[in-house]
mmCIF file of C-alpha atoms in Angstrom:
data_model
loop_
_atom_site.group_PDB
_atom_site.id
_atom_site.type_symbol
_atom_site.label_atom_id
_atom_site.label_comp_id
_atom_site.label_asym_id
_atom_site.label_seq_id
_atom_site.Cartn_x
_atom_site.Cartn_y
_atom_site.Cartn_z
ATOM 1 C CA MET N 1 0.000 0.000 0.000
ATOM 2 C CA LYS N 2 1.351 3.438 -0.955
ATOM 3 C CA PRO N 3 2.069 5.896 1.926
ATOM 4 C CA ALA N 4 -0.791 8.240 0.989
ATOM 5 C CA ARG N 5 -3.294 5.423 0.838
ATOM 6 C CA ARG N 6 -1.910 4.046 4.099
ATOM 7 C CA LEU N 7 -2.571 7.429 5.732
ATOM 8 C CA VAL N 8 -6.116 7.508 4.374
ATOM 9 C CA ALA N 9 -6.755 3.984 5.672
ATOM 10 C CA LEU N 10 -5.270 4.895 9.055
ATOM 11 C CA ALA N 11 -7.404 8.034 9.269
ATOM 12 C CA SER N 12 -10.505 6.041 8.389
ATOM 13 C CA ALA N 13 -9.682 3.492 11.064
ATOM 14 C CA VAL N 14 -9.263 6.241 13.650
ATOM 15 C CA LEU N 15 -12.574 7.795 12.671
ATOM 16 C CA LEU N 16 -14.308 4.433 12.976
ATOM 17 C CA ALA N 17 -12.706 3.774 16.351
ATOM 18 C CA THR N 18 -13.619 7.175 17.751
ATOM 19 C CA ALA N 19 -17.176 6.994 16.484
ATOM 20 C CA GLY N 20 -17.931 4.989 19.628
ATOM 21 C CA CYS N 21 -20.638 2.353 19.819
ATOM 22 C CA ALA N 22 -23.409 4.263 18.129
ATOM 23 C CA GLY N 23 -23.977 1.402 15.708
ATOM 24 C CA SER N 24 -23.706 3.704 12.722
ATOM 25 C CA ASP N 25 -20.534 2.355 11.233
ATOM 26 C CA SER N 26 -21.633 -0.237 8.740
ATOM 27 C CA GLY N 27 -21.136 2.256 5.918
ATOM 28 C CA ALA N 28 -23.499 3.805 3.424
ATOM 29 C CA SER N 29 -23.303 0.861 1.045
ATOM 30 C CA GLY N 30 -22.917 -2.135 3.360
ATOM 31 C CA PRO N 31 -25.713 -4.184 4.859
ATOM 32 C CA ILE N 32 -28.044 -2.659 7.423
ATOM 33 C CA VAL N 33 -27.709 -4.854 10.496
ATOM 34 C CA VAL N 34 -30.963 -5.423 12.392
ATOM 35 C CA GLY N 35 -31.116 -7.718 15.400
ATOM 36 C CA SER N 36 -33.512 -9.469 17.749
ATOM 37 C CA VAL N 37 -33.271 -11.449 20.985
ATOM 38 C CA ASN N 38 -35.670 -14.374 21.237
ATOM 39 C CA ALA N 39 -36.729 -17.464 23.133
ATOM 40 C CA LEU N 40 -35.642 -19.958 20.486
ATOM 41 C CA SER N 41 -34.812 -22.779 22.884
ATOM 42 C CA GLY N 42 -35.585 -23.606 26.490
ATOM 43 C CA ALA N 43 -38.790 -24.305 28.379
ATOM 44 C CA ALA N 44 -41.010 -21.902 26.401
ATOM 45 C CA THR N 45 -40.069 -20.977 22.832
ATOM 46 C CA PHE N 46 -41.412 -18.319 20.464
ATOM 47 C CA PRO N 47 -39.509 -18.744 17.184
ATOM 48 C CA GLU N 48 -42.265 -17.528 14.871
ATOM 49 C CA ALA N 49 -41.853 -13.805 15.590
ATOM 50 C CA SER N 50 -38.245 -13.591 14.415
ATOM 51 C CA GLN N 51 -38.958 -16.030 11.575
ATOM 52 C CA ALA N 52 -41.724 -13.734 10.364
ATOM 53 C CA ALA N 53 -39.536 -10.629 10.650
ATOM 54 C CA LYS N 54 -36.830 -12.371 8.631
ATOM 55 C CA ALA N 55 -39.351 -13.279 5.938
ATOM 56 C CA VAL N 56 -40.368 -9.622 5.642
ATOM 57 C CA PHE N 57 -36.743 -8.509 5.371
ATOM 58 C CA ASP N 58 -35.902 -11.268 2.876
ATOM 59 C CA ALA N 59 -38.760 -10.080 0.679
ATOM 60 C CA ALA N 60 -37.533 -6.493 0.957
ATOM 61 C CA ASN N 61 -33.997 -7.566 0.038
ATOM 62 C CA ALA N 62 -35.301 -9.454 -2.986
ATOM 63 C CA SER N 63 -36.927 -6.221 -4.134
ATOM 64 C CA GLY N 64 -33.723 -4.210 -3.868
ATOM 65 C CA GLY N 65 -33.421 -3.617 -0.146
ATOM 66 C CA VAL N 66 -33.654 -0.200 1.490
ATOM 67 C CA ASN N 67 -32.123 2.592 -0.562
ATOM 68 C CA GLY N 68 -30.059 -0.062 -2.319
ATOM 69 C CA ARG N 69 -28.774 -1.625 0.886
ATOM 70 C CA GLN N 70 -29.578 -5.149 2.031
ATOM 71 C CA ILE N 71 -30.905 -5.860 5.509
ATOM 72 C CA GLN N 72 -28.851 -8.375 7.457
ATOM 73 C CA TYR N 73 -31.165 -9.786 10.117
ATOM 74 C CA LYS N 74 -29.633 -11.516 13.121
ATOM 75 C CA ALA N 75 -32.019 -13.384 15.437
ATOM 76 C CA LEU N 76 -30.235 -14.577 18.580
ATOM 77 C CA ASP N 77 -31.380 -17.086 21.192
ATOM 78 C CA ASP N 78 -31.745 -16.098 24.849
ATOM 79 C CA LYS N 79 -32.489 -19.746 25.787
ATOM 80 C CA GLY N 80 -34.839 -18.455 28.472
ATOM 81 C CA ASP N 81 -31.735 -17.694 30.527
ATOM 82 C CA PRO N 82 -30.836 -14.216 31.858
ATOM 83 C CA ALA N 83 -27.099 -14.607 31.198
ATOM 84 C CA ALA N 84 -27.751 -15.790 27.648
ATOM 85 C CA ALA N 85 -30.200 -12.918 27.086
ATOM 86 C CA ALA N 86 -27.597 -10.378 28.199
ATOM 87 C CA ALA N 87 -24.909 -11.990 26.038
ATOM 88 C CA ALA N 88 -27.175 -12.073 22.982
ATOM 89 C CA ALA N 89 -27.964 -8.366 23.289
ATOM 90 C CA ARG N 90 -24.305 -7.457 23.627
ATOM 91 C CA GLU N 91 -23.410 -9.569 20.635
ATOM 92 C CA VAL N 92 -25.909 -8.021 18.249
ATOM 93 C CA VAL N 93 -25.845 -4.472 19.632
ATOM 94 C CA GLY N 94 -22.199 -4.153 20.610
ATOM 95 C CA ARG N 95 -20.266 -6.429 18.268
ATOM 96 C CA ASP N 96 -22.539 -6.442 15.221
ATOM 97 C CA GLU N 97 -23.562 -2.792 15.651
ATOM 98 C CA ALA N 98 -27.223 -3.278 14.796
ATOM 99 C CA VAL N 99 -29.128 -0.097 13.965
ATOM 100 C CA ALA N 100 -32.222 -1.370 15.828
ATOM 101 C CA LEU N 101 -33.843 -4.464 17.294
ATOM 102 C CA VAL N 102 -36.945 -5.658 15.464
ATOM 103 C CA GLY N 103 -39.311 -8.561 16.123
ATOM 104 C CA SER N 104 -37.849 -9.856 19.386
ATOM 105 C CA SER N 105 -40.011 -12.287 21.347
ATOM 106 C CA SER N 106 -38.974 -13.448 24.794
ATOM 107 C CA LEU N 107 -40.211 -13.921 28.336
ATOM 108 C CA ILE N 108 -37.230 -12.186 29.932
ATOM 109 C CA GLU N 109 -35.120 -10.115 27.579
ATOM 110 C CA CYS N 110 -36.793 -6.729 28.170
ATOM 111 C CA GLU N 111 -36.198 -7.009 31.909
ATOM 112 C CA ILE N 112 -32.596 -8.069 31.377
ATOM 113 C CA ASN N 113 -31.609 -5.674 28.590
ATOM 114 C CA ASN N 114 -33.711 -2.512 28.804
ATOM 115 C CA LYS N 115 -31.044 -0.480 30.635
ATOM 116 C CA TYR N 116 -28.369 -1.703 28.226
ATOM 117 C CA TYR N 117 -30.471 -0.507 25.294
ATOM 118 C CA GLU N 118 -30.749 2.907 26.930
ATOM 119 C CA GLN N 119 -26.976 3.038 27.421
ATOM 120 C CA GLN N 120 -26.357 2.047 23.811
ATOM 121 C CA LYS N 121 -29.022 4.437 22.472
ATOM 122 C CA ILE N 122 -30.709 1.714 20.475
ATOM 123 C CA LEU N 123 -34.462 1.135 20.121
ATOM 124 C CA SER N 124 -36.320 -2.187 20.109
ATOM 125 C CA MET N 125 -39.576 -2.748 18.226
ATOM 126 C CA GLN N 126 -40.540 -5.892 20.131
ATOM 127 C CA GLY N 127 -42.628 -8.366 18.116
ATOM 128 C CA ILE N 128 -44.134 -9.867 21.251
ATOM 129 C CA GLY N 129 -43.612 -8.064 24.551
ATOM 130 C CA VAL N 130 -44.301 -10.100 27.683
ATOM 131 C CA ASP N 131 -42.442 -8.980 30.805
ATOM 132 C CA PRO N 132 -43.363 -5.620 32.380
ATOM 133 C CA ALA N 133 -40.132 -3.930 31.290
ATOM 134 C CA CYS N 134 -41.251 -4.287 27.658
ATOM 135 C CA PHE N 135 -43.938 -1.695 28.398
ATOM 136 C CA SER N 136 -42.093 0.594 30.798
ATOM 137 C CA SER N 137 -38.851 1.418 28.975
ATOM 138 C CA PRO N 138 -38.222 4.505 26.809
ATOM 139 C CA ASN N 139 -36.251 2.321 24.365
ATOM 140 C CA ILE N 140 -38.719 -0.562 23.859
ATOM 141 C CA ALA N 141 -42.081 -0.307 22.084
ATOM 142 C CA PRO N 142 -43.821 -3.665 21.433
ATOM 143 C CA VAL N 143 -46.298 -3.960 18.579
ATOM 144 C CA ASN N 144 -48.590 -6.293 20.521
ATOM 145 C CA VAL N 145 -51.175 -5.536 23.207
ATOM 146 C CA GLY N 146 -49.292 -7.471 25.868
ATOM 147 C CA PRO N 147 -50.668 -9.651 28.666
ATOM 148 C CA TYR N 148 -51.650 -6.803 30.984
ATOM 149 C CA HIS N 149 -53.900 -4.843 28.630
ATOM 150 C CA ASP N 150 -55.085 -8.233 27.367
ATOM 151 C CA MET N 151 -56.275 -9.062 30.881
ATOM 152 C CA THR N 152 -58.142 -5.753 31.171
ATOM 153 C CA LEU N 153 -59.763 -6.470 27.798
ATOM 154 C CA THR N 154 -60.835 -10.014 28.679
ATOM 155 C CA LEU N 155 -62.373 -8.781 31.950
ATOM 156 C CA LEU N 156 -64.172 -5.985 30.088
ATOM 157 C CA TYR N 157 -65.577 -8.446 27.584
ATOM 158 C CA GLY N 158 -66.723 -10.777 30.361
ATOM 159 C CA SER N 159 -68.422 -8.180 32.521
ATOM 160 C CA GLU N 160 -69.683 -5.669 29.965
ATOM 161 C CA THR N 161 -70.494 -7.755 26.878
ATOM 162 C CA LEU N 162 -71.254 -11.201 28.322
ATOM 163 C CA LYS N 163 -72.770 -9.553 31.434
ATOM 164 C CA LEU N 164 -71.057 -12.060 33.698
ATOM 165 C CA ASN N 165 -71.000 -11.655 37.465
ATOM 166 C CA ASP N 166 -68.863 -13.339 40.107
ATOM 167 C CA ILE N 167 -65.674 -13.163 38.032
ATOM 168 C CA CYS N 168 -62.533 -14.550 39.675
ATOM 169 C CA ALA N 169 -58.843 -14.617 38.764
ATOM 170 C CA LEU N 170 -56.284 -17.412 38.949
ATOM 171 C CA LEU N 171 -52.886 -15.892 38.242
ATOM 172 C CA GLU N 172 -49.653 -17.625 37.320
ATOM 173 C CA ILE N 173 -46.961 -15.210 38.466
ATOM 174 C CA ALA N 174 -43.456 -15.283 37.022
ATOM 175 C CA GLY N 175 -40.827 -12.873 38.325
ATOM 176 C CA ASN N 176 -42.149 -9.410 39.096
ATOM 177 C CA THR N 177 -45.330 -9.600 37.007
ATOM 178 C CA LEU N 178 -47.887 -9.529 39.860
ATOM 179 C CA PRO N 179 -48.033 -5.697 40.156
ATOM 180 C CA SER N 180 -48.673 -5.407 36.411
ATOM 181 C CA TYR N 181 -51.501 -7.958 36.491
ATOM 182 C CA GLN N 182 -52.952 -6.261 39.575
ATOM 183 C CA ALA N 183 -52.789 -2.920 37.733
ATOM 184 C CA ALA N 184 -54.676 -4.479 34.819
ATOM 185 C CA ILE N 185 -57.389 -5.721 37.179
ATOM 186 C CA ASP N 186 -57.493 -2.329 38.897
ATOM 187 C CA GLU N 187 -57.943 -0.648 35.508
ATOM 188 C CA TRP N 188 -60.975 -2.883 34.835
ATOM 189 C CA THR N 189 -62.363 -1.960 38.245
ATOM 190 C CA ALA N 190 -61.817 1.751 37.591
ATOM 191 C CA ILE N 191 -63.700 1.495 34.279
ATOM 192 C CA THR N 192 -66.593 -0.697 35.412
ATOM 193 C CA GLY N 193 -66.808 -0.155 39.162
ATOM 194 C CA LYS N 194 -66.741 -3.945 39.567
ATOM 195 C CA LYS N 195 -64.394 -6.095 41.602
ATOM 196 C CA LEU N 196 -63.234 -9.680 41.454
ATOM 197 C CA LYS N 197 -65.090 -12.123 43.667
ATOM 198 C CA TYR N 198 -61.925 -14.121 44.344
ATOM 199 C CA LEU N 199 -58.228 -13.862 43.469
ATOM 200 C CA ASP N 200 -55.560 -16.549 43.794
ATOM 201 C CA ALA N 201 -52.083 -15.469 42.671
ATOM 202 C CA THR N 202 -50.366 -18.673 43.780
ATOM 203 C CA VAL N 203 -51.207 -20.833 40.758
ATOM 204 C CA PRO N 204 -47.952 -22.393 39.522
ATOM 205 C CA TYR N 205 -46.591 -22.475 36.001
ATOM 206 C CA GLY N 206 -46.273 -26.027 34.779
ATOM 207 C CA GLY N 207 -48.356 -27.503 37.582
ATOM 208 C CA SER N 208 -48.988 -31.242 37.472
ATOM 209 C CA ASP N 209 -52.489 -31.027 38.975
ATOM 210 C CA TYR N 210 -54.655 -27.911 39.216
ATOM 211 C CA THR N 211 -57.576 -29.600 40.997
ATOM 212 C CA SER N 212 -57.058 -27.851 44.340
ATOM 213 C CA TYR N 213 -57.061 -24.396 42.709
ATOM 214 C CA ILE N 214 -60.186 -25.224 40.719
ATOM 215 C CA VAL N 215 -62.016 -26.573 43.776
ATOM 216 C CA LYS N 216 -61.213 -23.431 45.799
ATOM 217 C CA ALA N 217 -62.447 -21.179 42.992
ATOM 218 C CA ARG N 218 -65.683 -23.126 42.654
ATOM 219 C CA ASN N 219 -66.262 -23.104 46.408
ATOM 220 C CA ALA N 220 -65.723 -19.312 46.368
ATOM 221 C CA GLY N 221 -68.731 -18.973 44.092
ATOM 222 C CA CYS N 222 -66.928 -18.095 40.880
ATOM 223 C CA LYS N 223 -69.018 -18.171 37.701
ATOM 224 C CA ALA N 224 -66.238 -17.003 35.388
ATOM 225 C CA ILE N 225 -62.470 -17.172 35.712
ATOM 226 C CA THR N 226 -59.726 -15.135 34.118
ATOM 227 C CA VAL N 227 -56.335 -16.805 33.915
ATOM 228 C CA ASN N 228 -52.979 -15.811 32.364
ATOM 229 C CA PRO N 229 -51.815 -19.290 31.393
ATOM 230 C CA VAL N 230 -49.515 -20.865 28.872
ATOM 231 C CA GLU N 231 -51.273 -23.469 26.756
ATOM 232 C CA PRO N 232 -50.351 -26.680 28.653
ATOM 233 C CA ASP N 233 -51.388 -25.136 31.975
ATOM 234 C CA SER N 234 -54.724 -23.972 30.612
ATOM 235 C CA ILE N 235 -55.456 -27.398 29.171
ATOM 236 C CA GLY N 236 -54.752 -28.907 32.592
ATOM 237 C CA GLN N 237 -56.970 -26.349 34.335
ATOM 238 C CA LEU N 238 -59.916 -26.976 32.000
ATOM 239 C CA LYS N 239 -59.506 -30.720 32.415
ATOM 240 C CA ALA N 240 -59.457 -30.299 36.197
ATOM 241 C CA ALA N 241 -62.709 -28.310 36.052
ATOM 242 C CA ALA N 242 -64.333 -30.903 33.812
ATOM 243 C CA ALA N 243 -63.222 -33.687 36.162
ATOM 244 C CA GLN N 244 -65.058 -31.868 38.975
ATOM 245 C CA GLY N 245 -68.193 -31.695 36.848
ATOM 246 C CA TRP N 246 -67.864 -27.894 36.674
ATOM 247 C CA ASN N 247 -69.218 -27.390 33.181
ATOM 248 C CA ASP N 248 -70.922 -23.998 33.460
ATOM 249 C CA VAL N 249 -67.850 -21.898 34.205
ATOM 250 C CA THR N 250 -66.782 -19.289 31.617
ATOM 251 C CA TRP N 251 -63.072 -18.916 30.912
ATOM 252 C CA LEU N 252 -61.774 -15.412 30.186
ATOM 253 C CA LEU N 253 -58.276 -16.086 28.906
ATOM 254 C CA LEU N 254 -55.483 -14.268 27.073
ATOM 255 C CA THR N 255 -53.932 -14.471 23.595
ATOM 256 C CA SER N 256 -51.331 -16.850 25.041
ATOM 257 C CA VAL N 257 -53.739 -19.760 24.455
ATOM 258 C CA TYR N 258 -54.938 -18.652 21.023
ATOM 259 C CA SER N 259 -53.656 -21.372 18.730
ATOM 260 C CA GLU N 260 -55.101 -24.125 16.592
ATOM 261 C CA ASN N 261 -53.244 -26.760 18.630
ATOM 262 C CA TYR N 262 -54.917 -25.498 21.804
ATOM 263 C CA ALA N 263 -58.349 -25.631 20.147
ATOM 264 C CA LYS N 264 -57.753 -29.219 19.058
ATOM 265 C CA ALA N 265 -56.774 -30.197 22.625
ATOM 266 C CA ILE N 266 -59.929 -28.815 24.266
ATOM 267 C CA THR N 267 -63.004 -31.044 24.325
ATOM 268 C CA ASN N 268 -64.789 -29.459 27.296
ATOM 269 C CA ALA N 269 -64.562 -25.665 27.352
ATOM 270 C CA GLY N 270 -67.239 -25.249 30.026
ATOM 271 C CA ALA N 271 -69.460 -22.317 29.081
ATOM 272 C CA GLY N 272 -66.814 -21.221 26.595
ATOM 273 C CA VAL N 273 -63.254 -19.937 26.365
ATOM 274 C CA TYR N 274 -63.092 -16.263 25.380
ATOM 275 C CA VAL N 275 -59.939 -14.435 24.281
ATOM 276 C CA PRO N 276 -59.342 -10.873 23.045
ATOM 277 C CA ALA N 277 -56.935 -11.630 20.197
ATOM 278 C CA GLU N 278 -54.064 -9.116 20.126
ATOM 279 C CA PHE N 279 -54.060 -9.057 16.317
ATOM 280 C CA TYR N 280 -56.883 -9.634 13.838
ATOM 281 C CA PRO N 281 -57.793 -13.322 14.374
ATOM 282 C CA PHE N 282 -55.564 -15.427 12.155
ATOM 283 C CA THR N 283 -58.047 -18.315 12.198
ATOM 284 C CA ASP N 284 -60.358 -16.242 9.991
ATOM 285 C CA ALA N 285 -58.733 -17.754 6.911
ATOM 286 C CA THR N 286 -60.427 -15.565 4.302
ATOM 287 C CA SER N 287 -59.943 -12.210 6.000
ATOM 288 C CA PRO N 288 -58.492 -9.405 3.870
ATOM 289 C CA GLN N 289 -56.851 -8.026 7.029
ATOM 290 C CA ASN N 290 -54.431 -10.964 7.187
ATOM 291 C CA LYS N 291 -54.091 -11.724 3.459
ATOM 292 C CA ASP N 292 -50.541 -10.430 2.881
ATOM 293 C CA TRP N 293 -49.269 -11.839 6.185
ATOM 294 C CA ARG N 294 -50.862 -15.230 5.523
ATOM 295 C CA GLU N 295 -49.392 -15.488 2.012
ATOM 296 C CA LEU N 296 -45.878 -14.589 3.191
ATOM 297 C CA MET N 297 -45.984 -16.974 6.153
ATOM 298 C CA THR N 298 -47.329 -19.811 4.015
ATOM 299 C CA LYS N 299 -44.683 -19.214 1.351
ATOM 300 C CA ASN N 300 -41.950 -19.462 4.017
ATOM 301 C CA ASN N 301 -43.495 -22.377 5.964
ATOM 302 C CA ILE N 302 -43.870 -20.244 9.097
ATOM 303 C CA PRO N 303 -46.672 -21.222 11.506
ATOM 304 C CA LEU N 304 -49.762 -19.021 11.392
ATOM 305 C CA THR N 305 -49.841 -17.747 14.973
ATOM 306 C CA SER N 306 -50.141 -14.501 16.901
ATOM 307 C CA PHE N 307 -46.374 -14.611 17.381
ATOM 308 C CA SER N 308 -45.718 -14.539 13.645
ATOM 309 C CA GLN N 309 -48.228 -11.699 13.306
ATOM 310 C CA GLY N 310 -46.212 -9.675 15.825
ATOM 311 C CA GLY N 311 -42.874 -10.275 14.124
ATOM 312 C CA TYR N 312 -44.363 -9.528 10.711
ATOM 313 C CA LEU N 313 -45.842 -6.216 11.835
ATOM 314 C CA ALA N 314 -42.678 -5.104 13.640
ATOM 315 C CA ALA N 315 -40.631 -5.639 10.474
ATOM 316 C CA LYS N 316 -43.240 -3.893 8.306
ATOM 317 C CA TYR N 317 -43.350 -0.879 10.587
ATOM 318 C CA PHE N 318 -39.548 -0.728 10.649
ATOM 319 C CA LEU N 319 -39.341 -0.739 6.847
ATOM 320 C CA ASP N 320 -41.969 1.985 6.608
ATOM 321 C CA VAL N 321 -39.895 4.203 8.868
ATOM 322 C CA VAL N 322 -36.384 3.579 7.529
ATOM 323 C CA ARG N 323 -37.475 4.018 3.903
ATOM 324 C CA GLY N 324 -38.336 7.594 4.795
ATOM 325 C CA ILE N 325 -34.885 8.407 6.176
ATOM 326 C CA GLN N 326 -32.986 10.976 4.155
ATOM 327 C CA GLY N 327 -29.276 10.185 4.145
ATOM 328 C CA ASP N 328 -27.417 7.265 5.658
ATOM 329 C CA ILE N 329 -29.256 4.667 7.686
ATOM 330 C CA THR N 330 -27.448 4.432 10.992
ATOM 331 C CA ARG N 331 -28.444 3.692 14.561
ATOM 332 C CA GLU N 332 -28.612 7.406 15.190
ATOM 333 C CA SER N 333 -30.785 8.173 12.160
ATOM 334 C CA VAL N 334 -33.066 5.176 12.805
ATOM 335 C CA THR N 335 -33.520 6.192 16.438
ATOM 336 C CA LYS N 336 -34.344 9.754 15.388
ATOM 337 C CA ALA N 337 -36.822 8.554 12.754
ATOM 338 C CA LEU N 338 -38.614 6.223 15.208
ATOM 339 C CA ARG N 339 -38.804 8.948 17.825
ATOM 340 C CA GLU N 340 -40.313 11.357 15.274
ATOM 341 C CA MET N 341 -42.480 8.937 13.234
ATOM 342 C CA LYS N 342 -46.166 9.464 12.621
ATOM 343 C CA PRO N 343 -48.591 6.715 13.714
ATOM 344 C CA ILE N 344 -48.938 3.796 11.272
ATOM 345 C CA THR N 345 -52.319 2.129 10.849
ATOM 346 C CA ASP N 346 -52.720 -1.491 9.783
ATOM 347 C CA PRO N 347 -55.886 -3.616 9.513
ATOM 348 C CA MET N 348 -54.192 -6.381 11.525
ATOM 349 C CA VAL N 349 -54.360 -4.251 14.690
ATOM 350 C CA GLY N 350 -56.942 -2.044 16.324
ATOM 351 C CA THR N 351 -54.498 0.624 17.478
ATOM 352 C CA PRO N 352 -52.082 2.637 15.272
ATOM 353 C CA TYR N 353 -48.405 1.998 16.026
ATOM 354 C CA VAL N 354 -46.024 4.770 16.958
ATOM 355 C CA PHE N 355 -42.700 4.603 18.799
ATOM 356 C CA GLY N 356 -42.414 8.254 19.651
ATOM 357 C CA PRO N 357 -40.507 10.071 22.379
ATOM 358 C CA GLY N 358 -42.396 8.646 25.374
ATOM 359 C CA GLN N 359 -40.733 7.277 28.478
ATOM 360 C CA THR N 360 -43.012 4.207 28.312
ATOM 361 C CA HIS N 361 -44.776 2.442 25.434
ATOM 362 C CA HIS N 362 -47.974 0.553 26.221
ATOM 363 C CA ASP N 363 -50.295 2.055 23.644
ATOM 364 C CA ASN N 364 -51.866 -0.944 21.889
ATOM 365 C CA THR N 365 -55.205 -1.234 23.674
ATOM 366 C CA ALA N 366 -57.465 -3.190 21.311
ATOM 367 C CA GLY N 367 -58.284 -6.883 20.946
ATOM 368 C CA TRP N 368 -60.702 -8.802 18.738
ATOM 369 C CA PRO N 369 -62.961 -11.127 20.806
ATOM 370 C CA ILE N 370 -62.995 -14.795 19.795
ATOM 371 C CA LYS N 371 -64.532 -17.899 21.364
ATOM 372 C CA LEU N 372 -63.779 -21.597 21.661
ATOM 373 C CA ALA N 373 -66.903 -23.640 22.413
ATOM 374 C CA SER N 374 -67.031 -27.177 23.804
ATOM 375 C CA GLY N 375 -66.743 -29.832 21.125
ATOM 376 C CA SER N 376 -65.994 -27.380 18.320
ATOM 377 C CA ASN N 377 -62.195 -27.595 18.382
ATOM 378 C CA LYS N 378 -62.022 -24.315 16.516
ATOM 379 C CA TRP N 379 -62.046 -20.625 17.275
ATOM 380 C CA GLU N 380 -64.856 -18.400 16.064
ATOM 381 C CA LEU N 381 -65.209 -14.642 15.906
ATOM 382 C CA VAL N 382 -67.783 -13.239 18.333
ATOM 383 C CA ALA N 383 -67.519 -9.555 17.417
ATOM 384 C CA ASN N 384 -67.676 -7.346 14.360
ATOM 385 C CA ASP N 385 -65.144 -4.816 15.573
ATOM 386 C CA TRP N 386 -62.259 -4.295 17.957
ATOM 387 C CA LEU N 387 -62.833 -4.214 21.684
ATOM 388 C CA ARG N 388 -60.946 -1.230 23.080
ATOM 389 C CA ILE N 389 -59.943 -0.123 26.545
ATOM 390 C CA PRO N 390 -61.698 3.239 27.021
ATOM 391 C CA LYS N 391 -59.400 6.227 27.152
ATOM 392 C CA LYS N 392 -59.118 7.870 30.533
#
C-alpha cells in the first residue's frame, strides 16, 4: 500500500474507532444490520416472531433492499436464561452494531436488557412483549397488546359484553409480574366499578395437577375465571374443572392460548373460552386483514400464529420508517426517525403503532374477541369490531 493510501486507511480506522458504539458504522453501502433477541430454545419458545420478521426482510432484500442496501437480520437465542439474554444483546448491539432491534419475542429479555439498550441508544420494536419492562422502557415499544392490557380487555368483555358476574382470577406469576396484572385488574375496576369475587395469585406455572385451585375457585362462588396461562397449563386447568363436573364456568383467557393446537386439545370448554386476540384473528382464513401476512408466512413455511403476526408487523413498521430516512441509515438516524415517526395504521391491529418520544410504550389497547366452544375444536369470531380499553 502506498504511503498516501496508508494514511487515508489509518485516518478512516481512527474515525471508525472514535465513532464509539453508536452502531452507525456499517457504511453507506454495506448491509443494514438489524437484530432481535428471542426465546428460540428452552422451556417456552417463540420462534415464529423472528422467523416472520426475517421473511419480511428477505422479501424487501429481494426487491432491492432499502435505498439499495440489504438488511442483514440476526435473530439470537436467549435460551430463556438471563445470562444468555444479556450476552445475545451485547453480541448483536455491541459487536454487530445493529441499527435497531426488530421482532424480538422473549419472556425475559426486556427485563434483562432494557437499561443496556438505553446506554447504547438503540431502540427495540418488540414483536411480542411479555415482561413488564417491555412496556415501561423509553427504548422498547412492542407492537402487541401485551398480557396486561389483554387481561383488562378479557375482563371488560366478560363483565360488559357477556354480562357475567362473580368473576374470579387465577394468576400464574413469574418474576415481578404480579403488580402489572394487579394494575390491569385495577384498571378494569376503575372502568366498570366492579371487583373480582376471588383472586388466587399462587397458581404455579407447569403444575402437574390444578384440581385444588379449581375446587377453591368453585367453592368461592366463581361463575367465570380469568387466567394468564400458557397453553399446557390452561389445558390442565380446564380438564381439572371438567373432572369436577364444573361445566358452566366461563373462561376469560389471554392471547397466550390462542392457537389451533390449543383448540384441538380442548373437548370441554365449560361455558366457553373467550380471548381478546391481540391481532386480527388469524383463524379467519379468508380475512383481507391478514391476506398479505398469511401469504408470506405460508410461502416461508412459518406457523400461522399470533407470534408470527407480531414479528411480521414489527418488520413492516420498521421498513416503513427507515425508507423515509434521508441520508445514511445508521443507529442514530433510525432512532431519530422512530422517535419522530407518525402513527402507522394497519388492519391487523386495532391501534395505530407509533414509537415516539415517550418514556413508556404501552399504547396498543385493542383486541378482537374470539370464542372456543365445547366440542368445536375451533375458534370463532364473536364480534364485528375491535374491543378497546376506554381512554381515561
